[in-house]
Amino acid sequence: IPPGGWRTGIVMRDKVRRSSWTRFIDRWDDESDGCDIPNSPSSELDCAEDLNVKKAPRRQGNNKYGNFTEMNKKRRRLDWHQWIETLSDYKFRSFYRMSRHAFHRLLSLIRAQLQRCEYRAKAGCPQGQISPELQLSMTLRWLAGGSYLDIHHFHGVSQGAFFQIKDRVLNAIAKSPVLRKHYPSLNDTDVLQRFCDGFADKSSGRVFDKCIGAVDGILIELHEIKDTEAIRAAQYFTRKGYFALNVQAVCDAQRRFTWFSIENPGSVHDSLAFIKGSLGRALSSVVLRDGMYLVGDPAYKGIPNILTPFEGGNLPVWHDSFNFHLSQIRINVECAFGMLINRFGIFWRGLRTDNMFLPPLIIEVCMRLHNFIIDIDQDDAEPSSDIDWSMEYRNDIHVKDRLQQSHCPNPQNMLTSCGWDDTEPNHEAILNTTSIQKEQKQKLVAEIMHKLEESNLRRPPVRS
């Protein structure tokens, strides 16, 4: 009990900070011959001064991450026009994976979806609304492989605002009427003939002059999927030792994706993943007119209307020549995948799976931007209206809206239900056309090999 009784202690508690009072008591215990503390408040403070009890310094906000008062300073919004003036054309393409013309063209297509009410924007943010230029800039930097921590700090926006903007821009690109086209009908011979002419120009001697597309699959890596995120999460685990989505795609001679499917886990075989898609179901029950076909690797050898190379070693001369010239066409889809992965650095690491709708949406947007950039780089004012694109993953509803409106609690079912109607193929039609398709496929291979013999086109010798 301090001298003067408990009343003195209560007064000192009211007059001196708690930290100072604690130091005062500790000092009093060590110095038992301390001063007498009278009942007057002024004398109490004088006694505290005698004991060298100083006022506790005001907390500056230091914690284990550093001084957060520096982090909480007012954010300064990036001046877009001043920023792009400092970038050369090469640096601009390195930052945003497209030219200035492509950036402004893309912005003009989605600007209406990115603008907000000026009154609401000012009410929510003292600095006003975030311009569509900054919104597209942040999203493209994120798709290019940038970290959200660096992006939102550099652009001067909050972390929560960045994630909202990113979802808004992704959905705007996916729903753009110019970027969102449909694959031409298999009966549209005029458009298909343009595809054939493009591949014929890339084929030696125009041997493969009836090819309408090159098909292949790719595994897009995902973060480890937990059982709470998808039922049968093990289906996404691949033989390569990581979780992934199986993406099937067809490209044209300009390496634009004319069809793609994003609805199968990584453990599904390429042939099965293709057959489950809309194009695979259509090819299984029809015979393409005018001898048209697609080309693919041996994984698709059992699918009608797709030419595949001969398997095995020590093949006959013309079989080996057939394989070589077929690879001239088929390599375009592999190059398209390589361009896609190299352009968008977000694929250099596994995509997050806490929202199972987001990985397919990211893949879709990147594929559409890939096509858009190719068209712009070819000095087209806008994507050609006679060459259309299609997709197998629908994104008509906002990501959060889809999660709220879906009646299926299974994230895996939510993922597959976003594709086109996954109806069963017409087995009766398949049985009636299987023999015709086999005969046509054998006839096409024989005709191509006959052209190779007539033109004496062999595999070039290996240079030593």
Tab-separated table of C-alpha atoms in Angstrom:
chain	number	residue	atom	x	y	z
A	1	ILE	CA	0.000	0.000	0.000
A	2	PRO	CA	1.590	3.321	-0.997
A	3	PRO	CA	1.957	6.055	1.648
A	4	GLY	CA	-1.232	7.994	1.967
A	5	GLY	CA	-3.507	4.971	1.577
A	6	TRP	CA	-5.521	3.736	-1.365
A	7	ARG	CA	-7.010	7.162	-1.933
A	8	THR	CA	-3.652	8.420	-3.061
A	9	GLY	CA	-3.297	5.480	-5.422
A	10	ILE	CA	-6.657	6.197	-7.043
A	11	VAL	CA	-5.804	9.852	-7.551
A	12	MET	CA	-2.475	8.963	-9.075
A	13	ARG	CA	-4.213	6.534	-11.450
A	14	ASP	CA	-6.431	9.363	-12.697
A	15	LYS	CA	-3.609	11.876	-13.010
A	16	VAL	CA	-0.807	9.777	-14.442
A	17	ARG	CA	-0.889	7.405	-17.409
A	18	ARG	CA	-1.188	3.763	-16.554
A	19	SER	CA	2.270	3.040	-17.926
A	20	SER	CA	3.724	5.888	-15.849
A	21	TRP	CA	1.868	4.725	-12.728
A	22	THR	CA	3.258	1.199	-13.175
A	23	ARG	CA	6.749	2.563	-13.474
A	24	PHE	CA	6.074	4.730	-10.404
A	25	ILE	CA	5.003	1.718	-8.291
A	26	ASP	CA	7.992	-0.313	-9.454
A	27	ARG	CA	10.295	2.541	-8.569
A	28	TRP	CA	8.590	2.928	-5.178
A	29	ASP	CA	9.141	-0.734	-4.371
A	30	ASP	CA	12.836	-0.424	-5.197
A	31	GLU	CA	13.278	2.815	-3.218
A	32	SER	CA	11.460	2.255	0.047
A	33	ASP	CA	12.782	5.520	1.403
A	34	GLY	CA	10.970	7.467	-1.292
A	35	CYS	CA	9.204	10.720	-0.715
A	36	ASP	CA	6.045	11.017	1.269
A	37	ILE	CA	3.032	11.395	-0.960
A	38	PRO	CA	0.614	13.983	0.390
A	39	ASN	CA	-3.020	14.110	-0.592
A	40	SER	CA	-2.795	17.173	-2.854
A	41	PRO	CA	-2.705	16.414	-6.588
A	42	SER	CA	0.059	18.960	-7.221
A	43	SER	CA	2.277	17.298	-4.636
A	44	GLU	CA	1.554	13.935	-6.241
A	45	LEU	CA	2.841	15.150	-9.588
A	46	ASP	CA	5.894	16.702	-7.914
A	47	CYS	CA	6.659	13.391	-6.288
A	48	ALA	CA	6.388	11.646	-9.617
A	49	GLU	CA	8.865	14.135	-11.069
A	50	ASP	CA	11.232	13.442	-8.194
A	51	LEU	CA	11.181	9.780	-9.118
A	52	ASN	CA	12.045	10.663	-12.728
A	53	VAL	CA	8.742	9.262	-13.975
A	54	LYS	CA	8.394	10.624	-17.482
A	55	LYS	CA	5.300	10.716	-19.595
A	56	ALA	CA	5.003	7.619	-21.770
A	57	PRO	CA	5.737	8.380	-25.424
A	58	ARG	CA	2.822	8.213	-27.837
A	59	ARG	CA	2.658	4.985	-29.727
A	60	GLN	CA	3.814	5.377	-33.303
A	61	GLY	CA	2.214	2.204	-34.630
A	62	ASN	CA	5.223	-0.075	-34.756
A	63	ASN	CA	4.470	-3.750	-35.147
A	64	LYS	CA	6.236	-6.814	-36.472
A	65	TYR	CA	5.643	-5.647	-40.073
A	66	GLY	CA	7.164	-2.195	-39.504
A	67	ASN	CA	5.731	1.254	-39.030
A	68	PHE	CA	2.179	1.033	-40.335
A	69	THR	CA	1.644	4.776	-40.040
A	70	GLU	CA	3.732	5.088	-43.186
A	71	MET	CA	1.542	2.503	-44.930
A	72	ASN	CA	-1.676	4.261	-43.932
A	73	LYS	CA	-0.781	7.527	-45.552
A	74	LYS	CA	-3.205	8.808	-48.149
A	75	ARG	CA	-2.877	6.869	-51.391
A	76	ARG	CA	-1.928	8.808	-54.473
A	77	ARG	CA	-3.770	7.703	-57.603
A	78	LEU	CA	-1.608	6.955	-60.631
A	79	ASP	CA	-1.754	9.597	-63.367
A	80	TRP	CA	-2.394	7.411	-66.403
A	81	HIS	CA	-1.506	9.928	-69.122
A	82	GLN	CA	1.702	10.926	-67.410
A	83	TRP	CA	2.597	7.263	-66.890
A	84	ILE	CA	2.199	6.136	-70.514
A	85	GLU	CA	4.217	9.096	-71.764
A	86	THR	CA	7.232	7.686	-69.949
A	87	LEU	CA	6.870	4.278	-71.669
A	88	SER	CA	8.330	3.444	-75.033
A	89	ASP	CA	6.389	1.192	-77.399
A	90	TYR	CA	8.567	-1.748	-76.412
A	91	LYS	CA	8.066	-1.116	-72.694
A	92	PHE	CA	4.327	-0.669	-73.168
A	93	ARG	CA	4.066	-4.062	-74.868
A	94	SER	CA	6.206	-5.613	-72.143
A	95	PHE	CA	3.939	-4.221	-69.423
A	96	TYR	CA	0.546	-4.940	-71.016
A	97	ARG	CA	1.323	-7.680	-73.577
A	98	MET	CA	-0.195	-5.664	-76.418
A	99	SER	CA	0.467	-2.536	-78.438
A	100	ARG	CA	-0.900	0.905	-77.618
A	101	HIS	CA	-3.363	0.635	-80.495
A	102	ALA	CA	-4.623	-2.719	-79.230
A	103	PHE	CA	-4.954	-1.352	-75.676
A	104	HIS	CA	-7.054	1.634	-76.736
A	105	ARG	CA	-9.099	-0.501	-79.124
A	106	LEU	CA	-9.858	-2.989	-76.356
A	107	LEU	CA	-10.686	-0.166	-73.956
A	108	SER	CA	-13.199	1.280	-76.421
A	109	LEU	CA	-15.003	-2.080	-76.539
A	110	ILE	CA	-15.480	-2.391	-72.764
A	111	ARG	CA	-15.423	1.229	-71.559
A	112	ALA	CA	-19.199	1.351	-71.039
A	113	GLN	CA	-19.055	-1.642	-68.667
A	114	LEU	CA	-16.236	-0.106	-66.606
A	115	GLN	CA	-17.680	3.337	-65.995
A	116	ARG	CA	-19.631	4.004	-62.787
A	117	CYS	CA	-21.959	6.707	-61.618
A	118	GLU	CA	-19.863	9.780	-60.819
A	119	TYR	CA	-21.923	10.638	-57.730
A	120	ARG	CA	-21.618	7.163	-56.223
A	121	ALA	CA	-17.934	6.996	-57.061
A	122	LYS	CA	-17.180	10.260	-55.259
A	123	ALA	CA	-19.242	9.166	-52.287
A	124	GLY	CA	-17.264	5.947	-52.012
A	125	CYS	CA	-13.842	7.420	-52.780
A	126	PRO	CA	-12.705	11.008	-52.133
A	127	GLN	CA	-10.451	10.854	-55.203
A	128	GLY	CA	-13.352	10.071	-57.509
A	129	GLN	CA	-13.965	7.050	-59.673
A	130	ILE	CA	-11.115	4.879	-60.894
A	131	SER	CA	-10.758	5.562	-64.606
A	132	PRO	CA	-11.364	2.730	-67.115
A	133	GLU	CA	-7.738	3.120	-68.225
A	134	LEU	CA	-6.485	2.263	-64.754
A	135	GLN	CA	-8.955	-0.597	-64.400
A	136	LEU	CA	-7.803	-2.209	-67.640
A	137	SER	CA	-4.177	-1.473	-66.752
A	138	MET	CA	-4.441	-3.291	-63.425
A	139	THR	CA	-6.178	-6.307	-64.967
A	140	LEU	CA	-3.708	-6.688	-67.821
A	141	ARG	CA	-0.784	-6.380	-65.423
A	142	TRP	CA	-2.358	-9.106	-63.291
A	143	LEU	CA	-2.846	-11.359	-66.329
A	144	ALA	CA	0.734	-10.638	-67.347
A	145	GLY	CA	1.899	-12.200	-64.087
A	146	GLY	CA	2.111	-9.245	-61.703
A	147	SER	CA	1.392	-9.551	-57.982
A	148	TYR	CA	-1.774	-7.941	-56.669
A	149	LEU	CA	0.261	-6.383	-53.850
A	150	ASP	CA	2.478	-4.478	-56.244
A	151	ILE	CA	-0.333	-3.633	-58.664
A	152	HIS	CA	-2.783	-2.038	-56.224
A	153	HIS	CA	0.023	-0.123	-54.469
A	154	PHE	CA	1.471	1.169	-57.762
A	155	HIS	CA	-1.912	2.301	-59.095
A	156	GLY	CA	-2.907	3.897	-55.794
A	157	VAL	CA	-6.041	1.875	-55.034
A	158	SER	CA	-7.009	-0.340	-52.126
A	159	GLN	CA	-6.567	-4.077	-52.188
A	160	GLY	CA	-10.310	-4.716	-52.065
A	161	ALA	CA	-10.935	-2.310	-54.933
A	162	PHE	CA	-8.364	-4.144	-57.050
A	163	PHE	CA	-10.138	-7.495	-56.726
A	164	GLN	CA	-13.504	-5.940	-57.553
A	165	ILE	CA	-12.047	-4.190	-60.586
A	166	LYS	CA	-10.326	-7.348	-61.773
A	167	ASP	CA	-13.595	-9.316	-61.751
A	168	ARG	CA	-15.427	-6.474	-63.496
A	169	VAL	CA	-12.883	-6.235	-66.320
A	170	LEU	CA	-12.680	-10.000	-66.840
A	171	ASN	CA	-16.442	-10.253	-67.196
A	172	ALA	CA	-16.552	-7.230	-69.516
A	173	ILE	CA	-14.001	-8.821	-71.855
A	174	ALA	CA	-15.769	-12.181	-71.796
A	175	LYS	CA	-19.143	-10.606	-72.621
A	176	SER	CA	-17.934	-8.159	-75.273
A	177	PRO	CA	-20.037	-8.702	-78.439
A	178	VAL	CA	-17.001	-8.118	-80.660
A	179	LEU	CA	-14.747	-10.531	-78.808
A	180	ARG	CA	-17.509	-13.039	-78.121
A	181	LYS	CA	-18.220	-14.767	-81.427
A	182	HIS	CA	-19.407	-18.227	-82.454
A	183	TYR	CA	-17.644	-20.948	-84.368
A	184	PRO	CA	-18.874	-21.155	-87.966
A	185	SER	CA	-21.293	-23.910	-88.806
A	186	LEU	CA	-19.852	-27.083	-90.266
A	187	ASN	CA	-22.101	-26.419	-93.258
A	188	ASP	CA	-20.688	-22.921	-93.838
A	189	THR	CA	-18.344	-23.897	-96.668
A	190	ASP	CA	-17.249	-20.329	-97.471
A	191	VAL	CA	-15.712	-19.745	-94.044
A	192	LEU	CA	-14.278	-23.249	-93.847
A	193	GLN	CA	-12.682	-22.807	-97.252
A	194	ARG	CA	-10.811	-19.770	-95.933
A	195	PHE	CA	-9.421	-21.937	-93.167
A	196	CYS	CA	-8.362	-24.506	-95.781
A	197	ASP	CA	-6.579	-21.900	-97.886
A	198	GLY	CA	-4.654	-20.659	-94.870
A	199	PHE	CA	-3.339	-24.124	-93.996
A	200	ALA	CA	-2.624	-24.943	-97.648
A	201	ASP	CA	-0.281	-21.956	-97.837
A	202	LYS	CA	1.709	-23.415	-94.931
A	203	SER	CA	1.858	-26.929	-96.374
A	204	SER	CA	4.679	-27.892	-98.726
A	205	GLY	CA	3.210	-28.369	-102.188
A	206	ARG	CA	-0.239	-27.508	-100.761
A	207	VAL	CA	-0.643	-31.186	-99.951
A	208	PHE	CA	-2.940	-30.622	-96.956
A	209	ASP	CA	-5.372	-28.296	-98.715
A	210	LYS	CA	-8.594	-29.391	-96.983
A	211	CYS	CA	-7.636	-28.841	-93.362
A	212	ILE	CA	-10.032	-26.617	-91.395
A	213	GLY	CA	-8.168	-26.664	-88.089
A	214	ALA	CA	-5.496	-28.196	-85.869
A	215	VAL	CA	-6.643	-29.685	-82.566
A	216	ASP	CA	-4.682	-30.335	-79.394
A	217	GLY	CA	-4.973	-30.131	-75.614
A	218	ILE	CA	-3.031	-28.434	-72.859
A	219	LEU	CA	-2.962	-28.746	-69.077
A	220	ILE	CA	-3.379	-25.452	-67.201
A	221	GLU	CA	-1.861	-25.869	-63.752
A	222	LEU	CA	-3.956	-25.157	-60.660
A	223	HIS	CA	-3.160	-24.797	-56.995
A	224	GLU	CA	-3.818	-27.863	-54.886
A	225	ILE	CA	-7.564	-28.443	-54.821
A	226	LYS	CA	-9.014	-29.378	-51.457
A	227	ASP	CA	-11.967	-31.688	-50.938
A	228	THR	CA	-14.031	-28.735	-49.742
A	229	GLU	CA	-13.529	-26.940	-53.064
A	230	ALA	CA	-14.602	-29.745	-55.410
A	231	ILE	CA	-16.019	-33.227	-55.093
A	232	ARG	CA	-13.598	-35.858	-56.389
A	233	ALA	CA	-10.752	-33.360	-56.320
A	234	ALA	CA	-8.370	-36.195	-57.192
A	235	GLN	CA	-9.688	-36.088	-60.776
A	236	TYR	CA	-7.814	-32.825	-61.249
A	237	PHE	CA	-4.503	-34.454	-60.302
A	238	THR	CA	-2.544	-35.318	-63.442
A	239	ARG	CA	0.086	-37.881	-64.258
A	240	LYS	CA	2.608	-35.031	-64.333
A	241	GLY	CA	2.268	-34.533	-60.606
A	242	TYR	CA	0.105	-31.411	-60.265
A	243	PHE	CA	-3.538	-30.339	-60.350
A	244	ALA	CA	-4.737	-28.986	-63.688
A	245	LEU	CA	-7.599	-28.326	-66.097
A	246	ASN	CA	-7.677	-30.063	-69.474
A	247	VAL	CA	-8.222	-27.406	-72.149
A	248	GLN	CA	-9.065	-28.550	-75.682
A	249	ALA	CA	-8.687	-26.097	-78.550
A	250	VAL	CA	-8.714	-25.809	-82.329
A	251	CYS	CA	-6.770	-23.093	-84.135
A	252	ASP	CA	-6.540	-21.769	-87.684
A	253	ALA	CA	-3.474	-21.071	-89.783
A	254	GLN	CA	-3.010	-17.656	-88.120
A	255	ARG	CA	-2.888	-19.460	-84.746
A	256	ARG	CA	-6.144	-17.983	-83.521
A	257	PHE	CA	-8.320	-20.194	-81.373
A	258	THR	CA	-11.492	-20.939	-83.293
A	259	TRP	CA	-12.926	-23.317	-80.683
A	260	PHE	CA	-12.002	-24.299	-77.146
A	261	SER	CA	-13.439	-26.319	-74.284
A	262	ILE	CA	-12.665	-25.724	-70.597
A	263	GLU	CA	-14.831	-28.256	-68.838
A	264	ASN	CA	-12.660	-31.269	-68.008
A	265	PRO	CA	-10.306	-32.028	-65.100
A	266	GLY	CA	-6.669	-32.756	-65.775
A	267	SER	CA	-6.878	-36.542	-65.493
A	268	VAL	CA	-9.246	-36.839	-68.488
A	269	HIS	CA	-7.638	-38.101	-71.714
A	270	ASP	CA	-7.461	-35.687	-74.635
A	271	SER	CA	-9.683	-37.799	-76.886
A	272	LEU	CA	-12.415	-38.104	-74.249
A	273	ALA	CA	-12.200	-34.407	-73.401
A	274	PHE	CA	-12.628	-33.531	-77.086
A	275	ILE	CA	-15.560	-35.905	-77.640
A	276	LYS	CA	-17.411	-34.416	-74.649
A	277	GLY	CA	-17.252	-30.969	-76.247
A	278	SER	CA	-19.753	-29.569	-78.723
A	279	LEU	CA	-17.393	-29.898	-81.696
A	280	GLY	CA	-16.533	-33.490	-80.827
A	281	ARG	CA	-20.216	-34.413	-80.571
A	282	ALA	CA	-20.898	-32.757	-83.913
A	283	LEU	CA	-18.022	-34.529	-85.690
A	284	SER	CA	-19.074	-37.904	-84.299
A	285	SER	CA	-22.375	-37.862	-86.192
A	286	VAL	CA	-21.580	-36.066	-89.474
A	287	VAL	CA	-19.332	-36.462	-92.486
A	288	LEU	CA	-17.619	-33.246	-93.502
A	289	ARG	CA	-18.357	-32.234	-97.055
A	290	ASP	CA	-15.769	-31.710	-99.782
A	291	GLY	CA	-13.303	-33.966	-97.993
A	292	MET	CA	-12.503	-31.475	-95.219
A	293	TYR	CA	-10.820	-32.624	-92.023
A	294	LEU	CA	-8.927	-31.622	-88.898
A	295	VAL	CA	-5.439	-32.726	-87.908
A	296	GLY	CA	-4.229	-33.855	-84.505
A	297	ASP	CA	-1.682	-35.994	-82.674
A	298	PRO	CA	-2.081	-39.781	-82.107
A	299	ALA	CA	-4.291	-39.125	-79.065
A	300	TYR	CA	-7.181	-38.388	-81.481
A	301	LYS	CA	-6.686	-41.345	-83.825
A	302	GLY	CA	-10.047	-42.901	-82.946
A	303	ILE	CA	-12.107	-39.771	-83.625
A	304	PRO	CA	-13.739	-39.363	-87.054
A	305	ASN	CA	-12.782	-36.487	-89.357
A	306	ILE	CA	-9.402	-36.037	-87.642
A	307	LEU	CA	-6.254	-37.146	-89.457
A	308	THR	CA	-3.452	-38.398	-87.221
A	309	PRO	CA	0.116	-39.509	-88.005
A	310	PHE	CA	1.190	-43.103	-88.437
A	311	GLU	CA	2.637	-44.629	-85.288
A	312	GLY	CA	5.748	-46.707	-84.858
A	313	GLY	CA	9.366	-46.583	-85.972
A	314	ASN	CA	11.035	-47.560	-89.260
A	315	LEU	CA	8.008	-46.485	-91.258
A	316	PRO	CA	7.847	-46.727	-95.046
A	317	VAL	CA	9.088	-43.694	-96.942
A	318	TRP	CA	5.694	-42.271	-97.831
A	319	HIS	CA	4.245	-42.951	-94.409
A	320	ASP	CA	7.145	-41.029	-92.902
A	321	SER	CA	6.608	-38.254	-95.461
A	322	PHE	CA	2.934	-38.123	-94.504
A	323	ASN	CA	3.831	-37.680	-90.848
A	324	PHE	CA	6.323	-34.919	-91.619
A	325	HIS	CA	3.961	-32.840	-93.742
A	326	LEU	CA	1.080	-33.368	-91.305
A	327	SER	CA	3.260	-31.997	-88.514
A	328	GLN	CA	3.732	-28.815	-90.559
A	329	ILE	CA	0.031	-28.161	-90.071
A	330	ARG	CA	-0.460	-29.604	-86.600
A	331	ILE	CA	2.374	-27.583	-85.090
A	332	ASN	CA	0.303	-24.409	-85.400
A	333	VAL	CA	-1.899	-25.304	-82.443
A	334	GLU	CA	1.153	-26.076	-80.319
A	335	CYS	CA	2.626	-22.715	-81.304
A	336	ALA	CA	-0.684	-21.056	-80.373
A	337	PHE	CA	-0.529	-22.611	-76.909
A	338	GLY	CA	3.092	-21.504	-76.574
A	339	MET	CA	2.200	-17.933	-77.529
A	340	LEU	CA	-0.671	-17.949	-75.023
A	341	ILE	CA	1.447	-19.184	-72.111
A	342	ASN	CA	4.379	-16.931	-72.955
A	343	ARG	CA	2.190	-13.832	-73.308
A	344	PHE	CA	0.199	-14.177	-70.083
A	345	GLY	CA	2.463	-14.789	-67.114
A	346	ILE	CA	-0.440	-15.722	-64.868
A	347	PHE	CA	-0.096	-19.235	-66.345
A	348	TRP	CA	3.514	-19.459	-65.190
A	349	ARG	CA	2.240	-20.491	-61.774
A	350	GLY	CA	-0.776	-22.443	-60.629
A	351	LEU	CA	-4.125	-20.662	-60.743
A	352	ARG	CA	-5.874	-20.223	-57.409
A	353	THR	CA	-8.824	-22.538	-56.804
A	354	ASP	CA	-10.591	-20.892	-53.861
A	355	ASN	CA	-13.157	-19.824	-56.487
A	356	MET	CA	-13.605	-22.644	-59.004
A	357	PHE	CA	-15.284	-20.308	-61.495
A	358	LEU	CA	-12.235	-18.092	-61.787
A	359	PRO	CA	-9.703	-20.401	-63.565
A	360	PRO	CA	-12.007	-21.095	-66.568
A	361	LEU	CA	-12.841	-17.399	-66.766
A	362	ILE	CA	-9.152	-16.465	-66.802
A	363	ILE	CA	-8.399	-19.005	-69.531
A	364	GLU	CA	-11.318	-17.816	-71.633
A	365	VAL	CA	-10.344	-14.154	-71.365
A	366	CYS	CA	-6.707	-14.862	-72.207
A	367	MET	CA	-7.690	-16.863	-75.282
A	368	ARG	CA	-9.973	-14.099	-76.517
A	369	LEU	CA	-7.276	-11.502	-75.914
A	370	HIS	CA	-4.823	-13.754	-77.771
A	371	ASN	CA	-7.091	-13.733	-80.830
A	372	PHE	CA	-7.724	-10.015	-80.503
A	373	ILE	CA	-4.020	-9.159	-80.354
A	374	ILE	CA	-3.271	-11.262	-83.433
A	375	ASP	CA	-5.971	-9.436	-85.395
A	376	ILE	CA	-4.723	-6.027	-84.282
A	377	ASP	CA	-1.105	-6.928	-85.062
A	378	GLN	CA	-2.215	-7.843	-88.586
A	379	ASP	CA	-3.328	-4.200	-88.980
A	380	ASP	CA	-7.023	-5.048	-88.920
A	381	ALA	CA	-9.271	-2.253	-87.731
A	382	GLU	CA	-11.305	-4.822	-85.789
A	383	PRO	CA	-11.573	-8.605	-85.654
A	384	SER	CA	-12.788	-9.940	-88.981
A	385	SER	CA	-16.530	-10.570	-89.032
A	386	ASP	CA	-16.280	-13.620	-91.271
A	387	ILE	CA	-13.885	-15.547	-89.006
A	388	ASP	CA	-15.731	-16.270	-85.805
A	389	TRP	CA	-14.699	-17.800	-82.545
A	390	SER	CA	-16.488	-20.072	-80.160
A	391	MET	CA	-16.023	-21.332	-76.662
A	392	GLU	CA	-17.220	-24.123	-74.485
A	393	TYR	CA	-17.361	-22.145	-71.254
A	394	ARG	CA	-20.126	-19.609	-70.775
A	395	ASN	CA	-19.657	-16.540	-68.637
A	396	ASP	CA	-22.951	-14.691	-69.000
A	397	ILE	CA	-23.238	-13.974	-65.264
A	398	HIS	CA	-20.844	-12.197	-62.949
A	399	VAL	CA	-18.644	-14.483	-60.883
A	400	LYS	CA	-20.288	-13.569	-57.576
A	401	ASP	CA	-23.758	-13.647	-59.142
A	402	ARG	CA	-23.156	-17.161	-60.462
A	403	LEU	CA	-22.133	-18.358	-57.025
A	404	GLN	CA	-25.273	-16.865	-55.490
A	405	GLN	CA	-27.733	-17.945	-58.197
A	406	SER	CA	-26.435	-21.481	-58.633
A	407	HIS	CA	-28.692	-24.134	-57.146
A	408	CYS	CA	-25.929	-26.731	-57.071
A	409	PRO	CA	-23.778	-26.799	-53.919
A	410	ASN	CA	-21.054	-28.826	-55.625
A	411	PRO	CA	-18.335	-26.521	-57.035
A	412	GLN	CA	-17.350	-29.163	-59.576
A	413	ASN	CA	-20.890	-29.334	-60.933
A	414	MET	CA	-21.008	-25.547	-61.011
A	415	LEU	CA	-17.893	-25.599	-63.139
A	416	THR	CA	-19.195	-28.065	-65.704
A	417	SER	CA	-22.669	-26.531	-65.814
A	418	CYS	CA	-21.220	-23.289	-67.160
A	419	GLY	CA	-20.415	-24.971	-70.469
A	420	TRP	CA	-22.738	-25.612	-73.332
A	421	ASP	CA	-25.452	-28.200	-72.879
A	422	ASP	CA	-23.516	-31.384	-72.238
A	423	THR	CA	-26.036	-33.695	-73.892
A	424	GLU	CA	-25.224	-37.227	-74.893
A	425	PRO	CA	-24.284	-37.747	-78.553
A	426	ASN	CA	-26.723	-39.407	-80.916
A	427	HIS	CA	-25.483	-43.010	-80.779
A	428	GLU	CA	-27.807	-44.150	-83.576
A	429	ALA	CA	-26.441	-41.521	-85.920
A	430	ILE	CA	-22.900	-42.467	-84.910
A	431	LEU	CA	-23.463	-46.123	-85.791
A	432	ASN	CA	-24.912	-45.198	-89.183
A	433	THR	CA	-22.014	-42.916	-90.089
A	434	THR	CA	-19.088	-44.790	-88.523
A	435	SER	CA	-18.415	-46.975	-91.559
A	436	ILE	CA	-18.743	-44.012	-93.931
A	437	GLN	CA	-16.371	-41.955	-91.802
A	438	LYS	CA	-13.777	-44.724	-91.742
A	439	GLU	CA	-13.936	-45.118	-95.508
A	440	GLN	CA	-13.635	-41.377	-96.024
A	441	LYS	CA	-10.685	-41.152	-93.616
A	442	GLN	CA	-8.840	-43.939	-95.434
A	443	LYS	CA	-9.616	-42.313	-98.772
A	444	LEU	CA	-8.254	-38.944	-97.591
A	445	VAL	CA	-5.012	-40.494	-96.362
A	446	ALA	CA	-4.593	-42.356	-99.656
A	447	GLU	CA	-5.159	-39.168	-101.675
A	448	ILE	CA	-2.623	-37.216	-99.639
A	449	MET	CA	-0.003	-39.937	-99.949
A	450	HIS	CA	-0.657	-40.056	-103.710
A	451	LYS	CA	0.036	-36.296	-103.897
A	452	LEU	CA	3.260	-36.795	-101.984
A	453	GLU	CA	4.407	-39.485	-104.422
A	454	GLU	CA	3.478	-37.415	-107.470
A	455	SER	CA	5.324	-34.372	-106.151
A	456	ASN	CA	8.145	-36.546	-104.791
A	457	LEU	CA	7.899	-34.782	-101.431
A	458	ARG	CA	9.902	-36.632	-98.814
A	459	ARG	CA	11.100	-35.789	-95.372
A	460	PRO	CA	14.127	-33.484	-95.707
A	461	PRO	CA	17.381	-35.143	-94.738
A	462	VAL	CA	18.736	-34.414	-91.301
A	463	ARG	CA	21.606	-31.934	-91.392
A	464	SER	CA	24.738	-33.169	-89.739
